[in-house]
Amino acid sequence: MANQFEYKNFTDDKNYIKLSAEVMAVRARGDRPLACIRTYGCQQNVADSEKIKGMLSRMGFDFTDTAEDADFILFNTCAVREHAEDRVFGNVGALKNIKRRHPSVVIGLCGCMMEQKHVTERLYKSFPFVSLVFGTHSLHKFPELFYNAVTFGGRVYETGVDDKTVYEGIPTRRDGTFKGWLPIMYGCNNFCTYCIVPYTRGRERSRKFEDVVNEARSMIEQGYKEITLLGQNVNSYGKNLEEKHTFAELLSEIDKIDGDYILRFMTSHPKDCSRELIDTIANSRHISTHLHLPFQSGSDRVLKAMNRSYTREKYLDIISYAKEKIPGLSLTSDIIVGFPGETYEEFLETISLIKEVEFTSLFTFIYSPREGTPAAKMDDPISAAEKSKWFSELLKTQEEIAAKRCASMVGQTVRVLVEGKTDKDGILTSRTSGNIIVDFPGSDTLVGQFANVRITQARNWILKGALA
Ligand code: 5AD
Ligand code: SF4
């Protein structure tokens, strides 16, 4: 079967990068143009922002966290829950004053929210000072769109799903020097009934096997100590490729690359989480002993209504296989509380599942209706106040589980990657292979290095230790 998608290399054959650099050299308020890029939502957005920063760097930009100082302000937005959307609208509103003080500033919005028509209509009507809007499918066109926005004076809106092409070679400026994101696929085909992502990011398409492996190799050569492979559903990697490859094959190919590094991935979908994948993790040299496997709900009826394509039993089956094969495995998950029609009894099935699995930590969300998804049309009789109560019950249960799990690690010596300093003098923060935070006293020179730490104390879900 031929590839269902076209693979193209990023080009800037019309020199929009150079042209933008020339315009911005004159227009900037300081010696060099400054950009303030604010990223909301998931790691995929973080990875997209790193590409935008890569292109901006080539236009001569430096970066600032202070919007007031910037010549270009861009919000990379998230549409997954209403709360994230509200924050973006609020924060864009606040930019109006900055635009008044500095009329030359260019204000832009991109990301998942821009792929929703009701959002772009509202922006167009209510926020005339936003001059650049583009969706998740237009990253490769950013230099042209930016150039048009700064030279033509009008508003540039470029949205709409083009999910037929994978662009390689877009310049990237990674935020971290030792931890890096590596997208392996884009989009999602699952259409979970609550989720907006398939509409904002389009159909699933995998990057070519060699392109991903080569990028991983180059990151390892550059000294990256932690690489996280990214996709909405990494377990279905390779399904649309001409040359068939599974995600497990991709992991083991990268794992063969020599070096001192840890390999992570997210997000996995239980329906595609194979025993082959678990075996690959168990037999690997570099893959973390952490599995983030979102189950969303412990009730089979709710899972069906969510269109998740697995049952509680199948989920627990793969978990028990994984626990058996990977000693010290750390499990995390995403959970939605208050899906339309969920009853308290069904919610209790979620509680019983987390007690059974004993997750290290959880990402928990109250259901948020998303316009255009099937669930948004379902009857939702449970009040927000009631859902909040369930939510608190879930948090309390998980706190007890996490505390117990962490306490059981006291006395162990674990290998960690040191991530940085804490705000306490001389105390570093680090993460285990299982993605558990460990704080310990040590010198700044350890940041970005692996270290062995003996766990001395557990505080809820954070561990404290001392260099071994
Ligand atoms: N409401 C609440 N949570 C949601 N998620 C996705 N869509 C919604 C929604 N409409 C959660 C899921 C997913 C995580 C990234 O966000 O748990 O796994
Ligand atoms: Fe959304 Fe489901 Fe796809 Fe995850 S797998 S991005 S929850 S549709």
XYZ file of C-alpha atoms and ligand atoms in Angstrom:
494
model
C 0.000 0.000 0.000
C 1.283 3.471 -0.841
C 1.698 6.049 1.894
C -1.639 7.729 2.402
C 0.125 10.992 3.101
C 2.602 13.094 1.257
C 5.970 13.804 2.845
C 7.458 17.163 1.958
C 10.542 19.040 3.034
C 10.147 22.477 4.493
C 11.434 25.118 2.078
C 11.547 28.869 2.220
C 12.061 29.297 -1.517
C 10.436 32.723 -1.555
C 12.817 33.918 1.181
C 10.149 34.967 3.660
C 12.535 34.303 6.533
C 15.136 36.698 5.129
C 12.496 39.278 4.174
C 10.941 39.116 7.663
C 14.405 39.503 9.216
C 14.961 42.671 7.187
C 11.592 44.154 8.167
C 12.018 43.256 11.842
C 15.570 44.642 12.031
C 14.051 48.060 11.333
C 10.799 47.622 13.209
C 12.176 46.211 16.479
C 12.076 48.519 19.488
C 15.444 47.265 20.815
C 18.698 46.158 19.178
C 17.168 42.841 18.143
C 13.515 41.890 17.653
C 12.048 40.106 20.675
C 9.321 37.440 20.636
C 7.166 36.301 23.552
C 5.679 32.856 22.823
C 3.183 31.516 25.365
C 2.203 27.866 25.051
C -0.970 26.339 26.499
C -1.994 22.682 26.597
C -0.160 19.512 25.722
C 3.401 18.599 24.757
C 2.444 18.560 21.088
C 1.842 22.296 21.394
C 5.165 22.692 23.167
C 6.841 20.889 20.247
C 4.994 23.115 17.733
C 6.130 26.231 19.611
C 9.706 24.967 19.388
C 9.348 24.931 15.600
C 7.926 28.443 15.547
C 10.832 29.565 17.731
C 13.218 27.840 15.305
C 11.828 29.902 12.423
C 11.794 33.105 14.486
C 15.443 32.550 15.475
C 16.328 32.499 11.792
C 14.483 35.813 11.437
C 16.874 37.277 13.999
C 14.533 37.104 17.002
C 15.563 36.716 20.628
C 13.022 35.549 23.185
C 11.465 37.045 26.287
C 8.881 35.914 28.837
C 7.672 39.505 29.257
C 4.903 40.389 26.781
C 5.403 44.107 27.442
C 8.944 44.005 25.983
C 8.108 41.953 22.888
C 7.809 43.013 19.248
C 5.856 39.835 18.530
C 3.480 38.137 20.980
C 2.094 34.712 20.083
C -0.262 32.494 22.088
C -0.213 28.823 21.057
C -3.633 27.706 22.273
C -5.359 24.542 23.522
C -8.988 23.528 22.882
C -9.207 20.383 25.003
C -11.177 21.929 27.864
C -13.243 25.061 28.249
C -11.075 26.345 31.088
C -8.009 26.530 28.786
C -10.053 28.417 26.177
C -11.369 30.912 28.712
C -7.844 31.637 29.902
C -6.721 32.371 26.359
C -9.616 34.768 25.689
C -8.933 36.536 29.002
C -5.215 36.846 28.309
C -5.729 38.073 24.739
C -8.104 40.742 26.047
C -5.340 41.931 28.367
C -2.979 42.440 25.384
C -5.128 45.306 24.155
C -3.358 47.679 26.566
C 0.070 46.566 25.407
C -0.980 47.213 21.802
C -2.142 50.688 22.840
C 1.197 51.451 24.491
C 3.276 49.932 21.661
C 1.303 50.099 18.409
C 4.105 48.391 16.456
C 3.749 45.103 18.364
C 2.421 42.175 16.278
C -0.061 39.986 18.152
C -0.773 36.471 16.939
C -2.696 33.339 17.944
C -2.185 29.785 16.775
C -2.855 26.185 17.845
C -5.908 23.994 18.329
C -8.407 26.738 19.219
C -7.785 28.341 15.819
C -9.170 25.247 14.094
C -12.631 25.955 15.514
C -14.791 28.259 13.461
C -16.759 29.703 16.379
C -13.460 30.727 17.977
C -11.973 32.472 14.935
C -15.280 34.253 14.288
C -15.308 35.567 17.843
C -11.665 36.662 17.568
C -12.284 38.438 14.284
C -15.228 40.316 15.714
C -13.944 41.154 19.201
C -10.151 41.373 18.913
C -9.216 43.540 15.911
C -5.720 44.101 17.323
C -4.864 40.425 16.696
C -3.253 40.511 13.263
C -2.072 36.934 12.769
C -4.156 33.781 13.271
C -3.141 30.327 12.058
C -4.108 26.752 12.843
C -2.188 23.557 13.556
C -1.785 22.732 9.872
C -0.003 25.906 8.806
C 3.260 25.731 10.759
C 5.296 25.240 7.581
C 3.792 28.462 6.218
C 4.624 30.534 9.295
C 7.376 32.687 7.641
C 5.028 33.728 4.828
C 2.102 34.390 7.168
C 4.286 36.382 9.532
C 5.744 38.433 6.687
C 2.279 39.231 5.377
C 1.072 40.224 8.836
C 3.956 42.667 9.366
C 3.974 44.215 5.920
C 0.413 44.424 4.638
C -1.149 46.022 7.680
C -4.338 43.938 7.488
C -5.267 40.820 9.405
C -3.920 37.442 8.257
C -6.151 34.436 9.065
C -5.017 30.994 7.869
C -7.002 28.089 9.292
C -8.575 24.862 8.072
C -7.479 21.264 8.304
C -4.924 20.076 5.747
C -3.986 16.721 7.193
C -2.646 15.113 4.026
C 0.959 16.226 4.345
C 3.790 15.668 6.804
C 6.428 18.416 6.699
C 9.987 17.494 7.606
C 12.897 19.811 8.291
C 11.068 22.756 9.851
C 13.767 24.597 11.851
C 13.466 23.802 15.576
C 14.758 25.641 18.605
C 14.364 23.290 21.543
C 13.610 24.882 24.915
C 15.676 22.355 26.849
C 19.319 21.441 26.428
C 19.121 17.967 27.953
C 15.397 17.079 27.781
C 13.721 17.181 24.378
C 10.401 16.413 22.698
C 10.341 14.367 19.511
C 7.017 14.196 17.627
C 6.644 10.859 15.829
C 3.116 11.346 14.484
C 0.393 13.935 14.204
C -3.407 13.897 14.515
C -5.757 11.251 15.879
C -8.242 8.770 14.382
C -9.955 7.674 17.561
C -12.826 10.100 17.912
C -13.378 9.563 21.616
C -16.790 11.182 21.923
C -15.693 13.907 24.384
C -12.548 14.944 22.536
C -11.953 17.835 20.156
C -8.465 16.783 19.045
C -9.437 14.774 15.916
C -11.219 17.909 14.678
C -8.397 20.345 15.450
C -5.430 18.185 14.459
C -6.934 16.030 11.730
C -6.282 12.406 10.792
C -3.432 10.393 12.197
C -0.236 10.442 10.144
C 3.100 8.954 11.142
C 6.491 10.375 10.355
C 8.761 8.025 8.443
C 10.643 5.486 10.543
C 14.130 6.619 9.414
C 13.304 10.301 9.948
C 12.353 9.661 13.572
C 15.322 7.372 14.267
C 17.745 9.847 12.666
C 16.357 12.739 14.676
C 16.659 10.710 17.893
C 20.265 9.829 16.996
C 21.103 13.438 16.332
C 19.559 14.507 19.672
C 21.583 11.864 21.522
C 24.746 13.046 19.746
C 23.934 16.608 20.780
C 23.886 15.446 24.410
C 20.153 15.088 25.127
C 19.730 12.880 28.195
C 15.979 12.425 27.936
C 13.948 12.112 24.751
C 10.156 11.901 24.827
C 8.466 10.528 21.714
C 5.190 12.359 21.165
C 1.876 11.528 19.551
C -1.827 11.553 20.490
C -1.779 7.772 20.319
C 1.786 6.529 19.932
C 0.715 2.883 20.038
C -0.790 3.132 16.585
C 2.431 4.551 15.118
C 3.202 3.260 11.629
C -0.263 2.130 10.607
C -0.389 4.450 7.600
C 3.214 3.924 6.484
C 4.012 2.214 3.187
C 6.684 0.181 4.941
C 4.875 -1.213 7.978
C 6.450 -0.588 11.360
C 5.001 -0.868 14.836
C 5.625 1.516 17.707
C 7.470 -1.277 19.533
C 9.837 -1.599 16.537
C 10.450 2.138 16.567
C 11.273 2.053 20.274
C 13.663 -0.862 19.943
C 15.421 0.720 16.963
C 16.047 3.916 18.930
C 17.006 1.908 22.002
C 19.870 0.353 19.966
C 21.570 3.775 19.739
C 24.434 3.823 22.231
C 24.606 6.614 24.791
C 23.567 7.636 28.272
C 19.947 8.666 27.862
C 16.409 7.769 28.846
C 13.638 7.256 26.316
C 10.040 8.186 27.199
C 6.832 8.332 25.193
C 3.306 9.699 25.438
C 0.423 9.223 25.037
C -0.519 5.556 24.844
C -4.024 4.303 24.138
C -4.992 1.100 25.959
C -6.742 -0.356 22.906
C -3.446 -0.473 20.970
C -1.112 -1.222 23.876
C 0.329 -4.575 22.802
C 2.229 -7.219 24.732
C 4.980 -6.693 22.143
C 5.288 -3.104 23.424
C 5.510 -4.234 27.063
C 8.135 -6.849 26.159
C 10.125 -4.189 24.305
C 10.151 -1.940 27.365
C 11.102 -4.864 29.611
C 14.043 -5.857 27.396
C 15.326 -2.366 26.617
C 18.417 -0.514 27.769
C 17.029 3.043 27.741
C 13.220 3.013 27.894
C 11.734 4.413 31.107
C 9.941 2.111 33.515
C 6.931 4.395 33.268
C 3.715 3.801 31.386
C 1.186 6.605 30.991
C -1.908 4.690 29.979
C -5.084 6.799 30.214
C -8.143 4.701 31.065
C -10.582 7.685 31.474
C -13.271 5.638 33.278
C -13.524 2.375 35.197
C -17.054 1.633 33.963
C -17.622 -0.411 30.808
C -20.840 1.450 30.010
C -19.099 4.821 30.211
C -16.098 3.556 28.225
C -18.485 2.475 25.483
C -20.236 5.836 25.477
C -16.795 7.449 25.242
C -15.960 5.229 22.220
C -12.779 4.018 23.885
C -12.840 0.490 22.340
C -11.589 -1.443 25.390
C -13.160 -2.773 28.547
C -12.117 -2.484 32.164
C -11.086 -6.134 32.043
C -8.879 -5.658 28.985
C -7.255 -2.634 30.606
C -6.521 -4.508 33.829
C -5.226 -7.431 31.820
C -2.550 -5.351 30.056
C -1.684 -3.637 33.360
C -1.094 -6.935 35.121
C 1.038 -8.185 32.211
C 3.069 -4.958 32.349
C 3.522 -5.161 36.144
C 4.714 -8.747 35.829
C 7.233 -8.001 33.057
C 8.606 -4.617 34.172
C 9.891 -4.622 37.761
C 9.312 -1.314 39.548
C 6.886 -0.149 36.856
C 5.327 3.232 37.551
C 1.844 3.807 36.124
C 0.005 7.052 35.461
C -3.285 7.811 33.778
C -5.810 10.427 32.660
C -9.335 10.294 34.098
C -12.519 12.160 33.251
C -15.068 12.658 36.023
C -18.706 13.406 35.197
C -18.943 12.271 31.577
C -22.558 12.899 30.420
C -24.861 10.336 32.006
C -22.236 8.925 34.386
C -23.835 7.802 37.649
C -22.250 7.805 41.095
C -22.086 3.995 40.983
C -20.205 4.184 37.690
C -17.868 6.782 39.166
C -17.188 4.348 42.040
C -15.950 1.865 39.437
C -13.264 4.427 38.550
C -12.366 4.663 42.238
C -12.124 0.892 42.544
C -9.905 0.728 39.463
C -7.396 3.246 40.803
C -7.267 1.336 44.082
C -6.619 -1.885 42.226
C -3.864 -0.525 39.942
C -2.170 1.838 42.431
C -1.051 4.583 40.070
C 1.915 6.790 40.900
C -0.036 9.864 39.875
C -3.113 10.869 37.901
C -4.196 13.671 35.609
C -7.821 14.174 36.552
C -10.355 16.295 34.710
C -13.982 17.200 35.143
C -15.764 16.620 31.839
C -15.936 19.759 29.715
C -18.362 19.855 26.769
C -16.655 20.683 23.456
C -18.779 22.098 20.677
C -18.904 19.759 17.680
C -18.178 16.527 19.609
C -20.867 13.811 20.040
C -20.745 13.961 23.856
C -21.648 17.650 23.851
C -25.112 16.597 22.600
C -25.633 13.905 25.265
C -27.885 14.400 28.287
C -25.863 15.545 31.261
C -28.165 15.558 34.312
C -25.525 15.632 37.073
C -24.862 19.126 38.462
C -21.443 20.783 38.414
C -21.485 20.849 42.239
C -22.064 17.090 42.394
C -19.266 16.429 39.900
C -16.954 18.570 42.008
C -17.717 16.400 45.042
C -16.882 13.238 43.077
C -13.723 14.914 41.842
C -12.582 15.681 45.412
C -13.286 12.104 46.405
C -11.091 10.923 43.537
C -8.241 13.257 44.505
C -8.389 12.166 48.132
C -8.278 8.487 47.209
C -5.339 9.031 44.857
C -3.419 11.060 47.466
C -3.553 8.112 49.837
C -2.417 5.711 47.116
C 0.437 7.986 45.998
C 1.598 8.517 49.579
C 1.655 4.774 50.176
C 3.527 4.110 46.935
C 6.100 6.795 47.681
C 6.576 5.608 51.262
C 7.374 2.132 49.951
C 10.382 3.587 48.113
C 12.144 4.877 51.232
C 15.494 3.114 51.625
C 15.850 2.324 47.898
C 18.644 3.757 45.775
C 17.361 5.059 42.444
C 18.938 6.520 39.322
C 17.610 9.991 38.530
C 18.077 12.668 35.905
C 18.767 15.983 37.654
C 16.437 18.596 36.177
C 17.327 21.799 38.002
C 17.470 23.711 41.232
C 14.510 24.131 43.568
C 13.781 27.474 45.188
C 15.480 26.156 48.353
C 19.205 26.895 48.497
C 21.363 23.928 47.495
C 18.420 21.577 46.853
C 18.145 19.986 43.399
C 15.104 18.430 41.779
C 15.249 15.283 39.698
C 13.131 12.488 38.271
C 13.336 8.718 38.435
C 12.852 6.508 35.400
C 9.297 6.020 36.699
C 8.833 9.820 36.480
C 8.706 10.360 40.251
C 10.177 13.618 41.584
C 13.126 13.325 43.973
C 14.611 16.406 45.687
C 18.071 16.155 47.245
C 20.996 18.375 48.286
C 23.710 18.694 45.651
C 25.808 20.962 43.509
C 24.417 22.846 40.480
C 26.983 21.100 38.286
C 24.820 17.968 38.500
C 21.961 19.608 36.548
C 21.475 17.729 33.269
C 23.350 14.651 34.610
C 22.275 11.273 35.918
C 22.897 10.567 39.598
C 22.230 7.788 42.100
C 20.145 8.901 45.028
C 19.127 7.062 48.186
C 15.543 7.813 49.161
C 15.334 8.998 52.765
C 11.822 10.411 53.058
C 8.457 10.503 51.281
C 6.218 13.573 51.287
C 2.940 12.739 49.538
C 4.031 12.242 45.937
C 7.494 13.834 46.240
C 10.530 11.943 47.485
C 13.530 13.325 49.317
C 16.941 11.766 49.240
C 20.697 12.044 49.443
C 23.404 11.311 46.881
C 24.363 7.643 47.150
N -13.326 17.161 29.055
C -12.486 16.797 30.047
N -11.315 16.207 29.833
C -10.958 15.944 28.552
N -9.865 15.370 28.034
C -9.984 15.379 26.687
N -11.147 15.955 26.327
C -11.775 16.318 27.472
C -13.019 16.949 27.762
N -13.851 17.304 26.798
C -8.794 14.815 28.860
C -8.637 13.302 28.628
C -7.371 13.219 27.836
C -6.598 14.393 28.367
C -5.477 14.856 27.521
O -7.570 15.415 28.496
O -8.491 12.681 29.882
O -6.689 12.000 28.009
Fe -8.682 12.671 22.019
Fe -9.185 10.035 22.243
Fe -7.549 10.949 20.297
Fe -6.731 11.030 22.853
S -7.206 9.147 21.665
S -6.544 12.675 21.321
S -8.640 11.446 23.939
S -9.755 11.360 20.484
